[in-house]
mmCIF file of C-alpha atoms in Angstrom:
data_model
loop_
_atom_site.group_PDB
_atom_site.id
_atom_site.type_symbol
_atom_site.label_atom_id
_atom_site.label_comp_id
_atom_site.label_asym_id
_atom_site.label_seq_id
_atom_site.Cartn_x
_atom_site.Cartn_y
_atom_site.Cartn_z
ATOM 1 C CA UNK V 1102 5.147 13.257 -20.021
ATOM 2 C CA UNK V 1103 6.762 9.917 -20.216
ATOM 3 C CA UNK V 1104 4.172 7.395 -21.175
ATOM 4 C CA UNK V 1105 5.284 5.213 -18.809
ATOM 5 C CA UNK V 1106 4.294 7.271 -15.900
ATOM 6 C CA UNK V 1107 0.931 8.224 -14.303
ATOM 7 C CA UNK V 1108 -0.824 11.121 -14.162
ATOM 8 C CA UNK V 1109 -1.112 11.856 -10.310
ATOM 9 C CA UNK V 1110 -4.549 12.515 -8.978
ATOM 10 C CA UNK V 1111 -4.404 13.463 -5.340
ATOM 11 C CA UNK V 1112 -7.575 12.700 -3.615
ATOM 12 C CA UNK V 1113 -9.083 12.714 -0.286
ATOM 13 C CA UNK V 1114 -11.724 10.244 0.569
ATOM 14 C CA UNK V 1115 -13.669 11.112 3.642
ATOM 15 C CA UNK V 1116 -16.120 8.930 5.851
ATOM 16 C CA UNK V 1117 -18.647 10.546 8.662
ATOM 17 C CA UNK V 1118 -20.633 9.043 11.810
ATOM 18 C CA UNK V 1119 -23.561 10.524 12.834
ATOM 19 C CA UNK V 1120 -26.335 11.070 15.085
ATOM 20 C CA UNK V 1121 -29.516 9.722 13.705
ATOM 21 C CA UNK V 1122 -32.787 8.642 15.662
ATOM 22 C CA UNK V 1123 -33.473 11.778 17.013
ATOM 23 C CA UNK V 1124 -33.363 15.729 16.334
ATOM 24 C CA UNK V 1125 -29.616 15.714 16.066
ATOM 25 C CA UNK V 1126 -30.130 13.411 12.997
ATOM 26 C CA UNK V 1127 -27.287 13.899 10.364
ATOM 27 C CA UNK V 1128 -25.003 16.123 13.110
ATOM 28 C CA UNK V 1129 -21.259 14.533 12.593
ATOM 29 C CA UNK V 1130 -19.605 12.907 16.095
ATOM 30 C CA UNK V 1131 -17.161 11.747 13.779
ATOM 31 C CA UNK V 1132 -14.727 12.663 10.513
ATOM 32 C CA UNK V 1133 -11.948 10.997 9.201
ATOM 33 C CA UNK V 1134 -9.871 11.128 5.847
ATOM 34 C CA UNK V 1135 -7.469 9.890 4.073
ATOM 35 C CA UNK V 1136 -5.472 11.763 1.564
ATOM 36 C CA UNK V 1137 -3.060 10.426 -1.437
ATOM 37 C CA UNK V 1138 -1.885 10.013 -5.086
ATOM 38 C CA UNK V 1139 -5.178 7.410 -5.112
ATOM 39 C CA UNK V 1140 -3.026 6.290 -8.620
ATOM 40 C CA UNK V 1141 0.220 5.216 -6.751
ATOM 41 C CA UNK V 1142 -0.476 2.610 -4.180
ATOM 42 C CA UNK V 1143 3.035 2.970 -3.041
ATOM 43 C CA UNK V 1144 2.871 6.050 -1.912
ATOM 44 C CA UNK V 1145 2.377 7.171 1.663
ATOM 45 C CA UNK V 1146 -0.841 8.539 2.915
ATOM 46 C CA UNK V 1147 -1.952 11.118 5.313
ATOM 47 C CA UNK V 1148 -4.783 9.966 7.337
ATOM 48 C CA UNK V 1149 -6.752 12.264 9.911
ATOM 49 C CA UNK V 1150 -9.428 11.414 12.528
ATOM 50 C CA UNK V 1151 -11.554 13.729 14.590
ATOM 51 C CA UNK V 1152 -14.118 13.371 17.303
ATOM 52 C CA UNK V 1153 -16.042 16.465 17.358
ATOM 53 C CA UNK V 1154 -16.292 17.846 20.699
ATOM 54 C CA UNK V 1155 -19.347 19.629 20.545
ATOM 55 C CA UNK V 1156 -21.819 16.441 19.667
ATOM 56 C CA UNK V 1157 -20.562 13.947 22.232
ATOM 57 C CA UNK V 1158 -22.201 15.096 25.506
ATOM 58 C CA UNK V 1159 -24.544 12.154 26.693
ATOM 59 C CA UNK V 1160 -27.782 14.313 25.251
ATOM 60 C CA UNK V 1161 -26.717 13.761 21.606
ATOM 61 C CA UNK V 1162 -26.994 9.889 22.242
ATOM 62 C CA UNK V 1163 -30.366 9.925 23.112
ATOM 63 C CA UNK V 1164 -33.133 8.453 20.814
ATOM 64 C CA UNK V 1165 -36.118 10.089 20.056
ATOM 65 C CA UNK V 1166 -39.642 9.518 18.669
ATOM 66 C CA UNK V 1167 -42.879 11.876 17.989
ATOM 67 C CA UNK V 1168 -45.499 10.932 19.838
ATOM 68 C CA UNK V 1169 -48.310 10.696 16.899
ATOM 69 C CA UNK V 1170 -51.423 11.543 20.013
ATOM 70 C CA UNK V 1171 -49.156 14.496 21.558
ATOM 71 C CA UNK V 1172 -47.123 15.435 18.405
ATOM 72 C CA UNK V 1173 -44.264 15.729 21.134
ATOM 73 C CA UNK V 1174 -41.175 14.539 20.996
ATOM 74 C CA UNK V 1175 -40.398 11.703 23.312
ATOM 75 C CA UNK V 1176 -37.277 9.412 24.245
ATOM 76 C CA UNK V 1177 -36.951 6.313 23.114
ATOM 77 C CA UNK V 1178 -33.675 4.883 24.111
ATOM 78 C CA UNK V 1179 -29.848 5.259 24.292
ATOM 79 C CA UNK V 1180 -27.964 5.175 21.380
ATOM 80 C CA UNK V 1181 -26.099 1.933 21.740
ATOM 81 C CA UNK V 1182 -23.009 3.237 19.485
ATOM 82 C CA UNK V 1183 -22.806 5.831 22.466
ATOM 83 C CA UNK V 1184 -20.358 3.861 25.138
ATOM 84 C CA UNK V 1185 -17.669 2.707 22.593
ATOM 85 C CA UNK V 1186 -17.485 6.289 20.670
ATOM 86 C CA UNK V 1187 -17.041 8.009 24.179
ATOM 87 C CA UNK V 1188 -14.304 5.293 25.174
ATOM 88 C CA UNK V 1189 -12.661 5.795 22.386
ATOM 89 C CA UNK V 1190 -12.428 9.526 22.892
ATOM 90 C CA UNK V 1191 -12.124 9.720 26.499
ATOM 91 C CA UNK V 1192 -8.692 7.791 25.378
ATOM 92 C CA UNK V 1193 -7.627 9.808 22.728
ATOM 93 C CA UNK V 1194 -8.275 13.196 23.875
ATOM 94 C CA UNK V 1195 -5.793 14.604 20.968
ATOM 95 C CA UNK V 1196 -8.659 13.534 18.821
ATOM 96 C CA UNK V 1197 -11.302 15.212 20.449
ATOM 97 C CA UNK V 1198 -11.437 18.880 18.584
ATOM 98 C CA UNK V 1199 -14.057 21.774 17.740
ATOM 99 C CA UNK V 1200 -15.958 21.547 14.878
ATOM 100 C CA UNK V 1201 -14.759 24.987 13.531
ATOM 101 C CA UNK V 1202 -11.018 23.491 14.062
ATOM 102 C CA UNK V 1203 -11.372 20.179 12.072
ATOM 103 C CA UNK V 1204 -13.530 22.243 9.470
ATOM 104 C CA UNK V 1205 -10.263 23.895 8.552
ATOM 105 C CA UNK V 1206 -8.090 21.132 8.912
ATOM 106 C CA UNK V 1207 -10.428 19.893 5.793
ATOM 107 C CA UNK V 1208 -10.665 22.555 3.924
ATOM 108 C CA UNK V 1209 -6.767 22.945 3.815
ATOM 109 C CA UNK V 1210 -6.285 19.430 3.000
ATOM 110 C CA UNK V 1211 -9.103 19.180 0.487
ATOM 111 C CA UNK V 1212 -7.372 22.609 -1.486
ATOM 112 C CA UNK V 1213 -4.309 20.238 -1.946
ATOM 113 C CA UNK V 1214 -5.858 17.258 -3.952
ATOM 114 C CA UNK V 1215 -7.436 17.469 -6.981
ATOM 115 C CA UNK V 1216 -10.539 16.011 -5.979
ATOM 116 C CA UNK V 1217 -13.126 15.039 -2.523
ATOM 117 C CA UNK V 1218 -14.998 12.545 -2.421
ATOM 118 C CA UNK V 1219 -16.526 9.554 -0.204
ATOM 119 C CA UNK V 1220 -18.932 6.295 -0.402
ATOM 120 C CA UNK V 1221 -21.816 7.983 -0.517
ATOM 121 C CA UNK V 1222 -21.347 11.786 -1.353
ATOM 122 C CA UNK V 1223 -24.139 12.735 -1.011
ATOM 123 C CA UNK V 1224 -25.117 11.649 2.344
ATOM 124 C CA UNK V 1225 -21.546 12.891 3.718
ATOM 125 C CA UNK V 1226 -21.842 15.847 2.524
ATOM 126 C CA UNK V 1227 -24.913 16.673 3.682
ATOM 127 C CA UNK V 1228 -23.999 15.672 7.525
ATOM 128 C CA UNK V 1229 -21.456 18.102 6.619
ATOM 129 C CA UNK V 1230 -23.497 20.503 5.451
ATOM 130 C CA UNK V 1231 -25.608 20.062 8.466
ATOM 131 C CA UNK V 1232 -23.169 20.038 10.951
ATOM 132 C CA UNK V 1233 -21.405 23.228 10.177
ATOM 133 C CA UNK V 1234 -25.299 24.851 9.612
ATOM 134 C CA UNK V 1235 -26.236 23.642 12.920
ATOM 135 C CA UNK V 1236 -23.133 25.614 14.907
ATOM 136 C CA UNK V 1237 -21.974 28.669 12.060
ATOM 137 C CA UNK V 1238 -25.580 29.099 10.481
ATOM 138 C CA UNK V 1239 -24.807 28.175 6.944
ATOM 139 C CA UNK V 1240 -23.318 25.379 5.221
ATOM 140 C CA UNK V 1241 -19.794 25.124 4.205
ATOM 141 C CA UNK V 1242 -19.576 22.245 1.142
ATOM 142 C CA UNK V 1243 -20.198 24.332 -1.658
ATOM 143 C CA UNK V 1244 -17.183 26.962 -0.439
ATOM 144 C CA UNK V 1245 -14.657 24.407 -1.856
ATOM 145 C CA UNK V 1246 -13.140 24.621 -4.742
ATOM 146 C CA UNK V 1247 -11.744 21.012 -5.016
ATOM 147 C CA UNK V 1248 -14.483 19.079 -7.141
ATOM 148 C CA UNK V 1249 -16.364 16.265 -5.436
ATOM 149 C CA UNK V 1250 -16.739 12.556 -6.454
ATOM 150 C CA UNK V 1251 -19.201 9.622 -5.469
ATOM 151 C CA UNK V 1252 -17.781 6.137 -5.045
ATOM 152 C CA UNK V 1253 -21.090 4.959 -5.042
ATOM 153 C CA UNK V 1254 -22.324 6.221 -8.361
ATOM 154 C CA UNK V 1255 -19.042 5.168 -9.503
ATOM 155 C CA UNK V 1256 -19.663 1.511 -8.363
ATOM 156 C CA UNK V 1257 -23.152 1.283 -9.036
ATOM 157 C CA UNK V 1258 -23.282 2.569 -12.352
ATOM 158 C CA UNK V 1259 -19.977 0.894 -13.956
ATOM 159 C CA UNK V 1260 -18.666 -1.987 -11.496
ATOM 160 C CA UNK V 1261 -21.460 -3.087 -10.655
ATOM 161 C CA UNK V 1262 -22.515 -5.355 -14.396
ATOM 162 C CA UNK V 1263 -23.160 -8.556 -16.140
ATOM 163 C CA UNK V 1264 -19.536 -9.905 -14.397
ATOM 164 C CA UNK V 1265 -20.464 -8.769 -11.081
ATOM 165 C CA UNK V 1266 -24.452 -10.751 -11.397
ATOM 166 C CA UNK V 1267 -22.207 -13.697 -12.988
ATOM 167 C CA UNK V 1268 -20.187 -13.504 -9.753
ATOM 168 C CA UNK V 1269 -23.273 -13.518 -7.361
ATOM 169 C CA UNK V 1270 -25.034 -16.208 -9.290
ATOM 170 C CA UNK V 1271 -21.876 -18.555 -8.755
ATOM 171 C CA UNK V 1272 -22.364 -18.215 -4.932
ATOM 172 C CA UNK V 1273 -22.931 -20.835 -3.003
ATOM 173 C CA UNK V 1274 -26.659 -20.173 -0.679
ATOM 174 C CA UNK V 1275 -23.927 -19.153 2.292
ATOM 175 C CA UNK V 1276 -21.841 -16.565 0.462
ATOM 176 C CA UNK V 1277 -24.255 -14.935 -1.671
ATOM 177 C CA UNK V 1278 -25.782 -13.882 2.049
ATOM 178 C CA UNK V 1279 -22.797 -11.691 2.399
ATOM 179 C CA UNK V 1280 -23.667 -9.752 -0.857
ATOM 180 C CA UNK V 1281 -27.756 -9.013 0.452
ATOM 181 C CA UNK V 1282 -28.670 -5.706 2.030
ATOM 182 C CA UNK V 1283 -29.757 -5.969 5.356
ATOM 183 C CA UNK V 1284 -33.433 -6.860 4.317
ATOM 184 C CA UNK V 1285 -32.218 -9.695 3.090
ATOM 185 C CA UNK V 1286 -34.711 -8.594 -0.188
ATOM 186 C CA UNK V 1287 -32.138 -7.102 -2.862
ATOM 187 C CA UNK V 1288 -28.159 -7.405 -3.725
ATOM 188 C CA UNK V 1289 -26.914 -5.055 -1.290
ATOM 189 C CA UNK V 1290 -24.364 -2.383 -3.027
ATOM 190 C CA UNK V 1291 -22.724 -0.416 -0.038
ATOM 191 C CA UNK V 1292 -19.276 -0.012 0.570
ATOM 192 C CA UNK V 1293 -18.776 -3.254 2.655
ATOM 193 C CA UNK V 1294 -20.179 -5.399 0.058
ATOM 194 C CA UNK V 1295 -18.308 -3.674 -2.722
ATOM 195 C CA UNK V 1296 -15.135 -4.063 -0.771
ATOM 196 C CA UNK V 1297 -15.724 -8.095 -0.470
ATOM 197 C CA UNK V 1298 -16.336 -8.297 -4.249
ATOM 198 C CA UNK V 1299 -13.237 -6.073 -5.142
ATOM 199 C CA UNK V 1300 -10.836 -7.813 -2.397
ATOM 200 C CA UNK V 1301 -12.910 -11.477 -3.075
ATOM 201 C CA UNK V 1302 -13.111 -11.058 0.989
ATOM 202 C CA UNK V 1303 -16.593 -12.585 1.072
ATOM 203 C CA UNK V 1304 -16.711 -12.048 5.214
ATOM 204 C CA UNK V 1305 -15.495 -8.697 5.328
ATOM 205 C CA UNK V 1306 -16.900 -6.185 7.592
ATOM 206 C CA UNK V 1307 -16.377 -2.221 8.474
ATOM 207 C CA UNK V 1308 -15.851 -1.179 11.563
ATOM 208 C CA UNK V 1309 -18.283 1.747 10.898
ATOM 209 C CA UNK V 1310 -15.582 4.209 12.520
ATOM 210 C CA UNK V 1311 -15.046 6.847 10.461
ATOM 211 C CA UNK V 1312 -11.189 6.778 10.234
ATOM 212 C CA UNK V 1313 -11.353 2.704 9.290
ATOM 213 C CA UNK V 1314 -14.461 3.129 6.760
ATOM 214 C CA UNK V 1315 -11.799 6.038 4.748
ATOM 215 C CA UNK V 1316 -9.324 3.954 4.432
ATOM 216 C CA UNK V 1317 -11.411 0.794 3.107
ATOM 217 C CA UNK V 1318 -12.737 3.628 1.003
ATOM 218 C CA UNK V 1319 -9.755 4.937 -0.506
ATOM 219 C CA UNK V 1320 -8.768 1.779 -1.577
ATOM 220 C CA UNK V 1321 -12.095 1.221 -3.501
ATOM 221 C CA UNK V 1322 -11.305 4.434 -5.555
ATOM 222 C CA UNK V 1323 -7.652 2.853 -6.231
ATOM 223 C CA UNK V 1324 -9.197 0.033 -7.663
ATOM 224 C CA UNK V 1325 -11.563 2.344 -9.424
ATOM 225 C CA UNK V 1326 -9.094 4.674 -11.096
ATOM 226 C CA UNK V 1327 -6.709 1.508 -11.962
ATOM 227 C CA UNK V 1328 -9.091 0.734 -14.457
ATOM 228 C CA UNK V 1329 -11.450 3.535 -15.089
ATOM 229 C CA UNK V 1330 -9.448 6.757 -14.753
ATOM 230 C CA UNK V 1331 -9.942 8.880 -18.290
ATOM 231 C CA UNK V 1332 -14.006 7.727 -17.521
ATOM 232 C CA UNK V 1333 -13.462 8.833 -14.326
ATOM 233 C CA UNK V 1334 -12.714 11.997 -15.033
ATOM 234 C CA UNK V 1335 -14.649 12.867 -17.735
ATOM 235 C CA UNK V 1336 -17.959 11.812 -16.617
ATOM 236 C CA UNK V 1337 -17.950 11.428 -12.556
ATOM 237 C CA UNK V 1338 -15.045 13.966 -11.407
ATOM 238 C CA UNK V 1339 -17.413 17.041 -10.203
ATOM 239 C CA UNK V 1340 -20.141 15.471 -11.358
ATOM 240 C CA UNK V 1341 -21.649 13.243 -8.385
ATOM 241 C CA UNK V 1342 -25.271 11.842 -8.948
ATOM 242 C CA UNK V 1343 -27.788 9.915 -6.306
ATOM 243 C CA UNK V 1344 -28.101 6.226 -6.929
ATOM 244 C CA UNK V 1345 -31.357 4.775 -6.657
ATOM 245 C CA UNK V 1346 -31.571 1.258 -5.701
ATOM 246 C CA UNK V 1347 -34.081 0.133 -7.690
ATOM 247 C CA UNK V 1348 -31.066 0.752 -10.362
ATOM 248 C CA UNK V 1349 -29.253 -2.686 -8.621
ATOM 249 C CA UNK V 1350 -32.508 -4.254 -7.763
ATOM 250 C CA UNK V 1351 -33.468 -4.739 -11.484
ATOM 251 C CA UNK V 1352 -29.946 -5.727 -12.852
ATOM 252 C CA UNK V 1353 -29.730 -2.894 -15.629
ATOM 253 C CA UNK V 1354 -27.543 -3.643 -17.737
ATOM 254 C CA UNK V 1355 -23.915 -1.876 -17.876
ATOM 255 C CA UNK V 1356 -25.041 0.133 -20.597
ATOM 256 C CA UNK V 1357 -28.484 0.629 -19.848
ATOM 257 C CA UNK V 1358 -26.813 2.533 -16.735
ATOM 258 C CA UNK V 1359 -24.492 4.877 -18.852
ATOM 259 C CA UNK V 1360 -27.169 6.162 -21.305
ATOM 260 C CA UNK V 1361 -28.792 6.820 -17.785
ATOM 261 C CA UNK V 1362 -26.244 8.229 -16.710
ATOM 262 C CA UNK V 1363 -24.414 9.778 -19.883
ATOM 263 C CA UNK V 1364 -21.786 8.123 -20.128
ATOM 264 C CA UNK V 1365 -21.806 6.930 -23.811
#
């Protein structure tokens, strides 16, 4: 190989919306992916966005609560995502597809890259999971071949060091907001605040759409692999791990986090 020139990786980087709030929690509404040599920038990408047909009727945007006297459940409210999603698809019926039809759409696409993977794996993945359980009565995940990835563990256990809490504490009281989770309480670490630090875009903000939050997505494992490919595969290609926030809440150090994690 010329030394000159990259080893492709092909990846597809996935985002889900889901119910939550209720007993549809976790069932995906929404999918979308985007697919590419994640090494070459230049390259063109194939992006695909579904809305799945069977979890938009108006029941699935209803929130519920147990009643703790009756142990019943009991409705809340309406889902206030609801009116924009069905807008959306109501105008882009092309989009609107069975589960069982965009679950092979995926699984072709996924055998052609070399690895899957999203923000948080292991949430997406389990909506998966629970999605396809809910309609076909087992899950579907582990019947790929492609090896998974986690941008999150990826972030949060080698971006995410002494430079980064060097970066915060130069903040001014305004900008450092943007870097908070949504308590307020802690540095926030999810894919909208990593996307701010990476792009220095302190206001950025998803969209929360599925096909939008892919694509921001995608371009966090660019920057990823740009500087942390042979690590990348070696230690978190196949091998995704949950991130606890207590990890980014005490300000381990870079290496504290890969003995952790093994990646010494």
């Amino acid at each position: 190989m010329n030394p000159k020139l990259k080893e492709r990786f092909t990846a597809l980087v996935l985002d889900t919306e889901t119910h939550f709030k209720s007993e549809h929690n976790q069932l995906v509404y929404h999918i979308g992916w985007v697919k590419g040599d994640v090494r070459s920038p230049t390259q063109p990408r194939e992006k695909r966005e579904y809305f799945v047909k069977e979890f938009l009727p108006l029941n699935y945007w209803k929130h519920s609560y147990i009643d703790k006297t009756t142990k019943k459940r009991k409705f809340w409210k309406m889902d206030s995502r609801g009116d924009e999603v069905l807008r959306c698809a109501f105008d882009n019926p092309k989009l609107v597809k069975s589960w069982d039809y965009i679950m092979r759409k995926f699984k072709l696409d996924a055998s052609q890259c070399h690895g899957i993977g999203s923000y948080n794996w292991a949430f997406d993945s389990k909506a998966i999971d629970t999605t396809n359980r809910k309609l076909n009565h087992s899950g579907i995940i582990g019947t790929f071949d492609t090896p998974p990835f986690c941008l999150l563990d990826m972030y949060a256990n080698v971006i995410i060091n002494k430079d980064y809490f060097n970066f915060i504490n130069k903040l001014d009281n305004t900008e450092v907001q943007n870097y908070l989770s949504k308590s307020g309480k802690n540095l926030g670490y999810s894919a909208e605040i990593m996307a701010r630090y990476m792009m220095q875009h302190h206001e950025y903000v998803e969209s929360h759409t599925a096909l939008d939050d892919a694509l921001v997505e995608f371009e966090l494992a660019e920057y990823f692999l740009e500087k942390h490919y042979p690590l990348f595969k070696d230690k978190f290609l196949g091998n995704p791990r949950f991130i606890s926030w207590t990890k980014i809440r005490d300000k381990l150090t870079a290496k504290e986090k890969a003995e952790q994690r093994k990646l010494l």
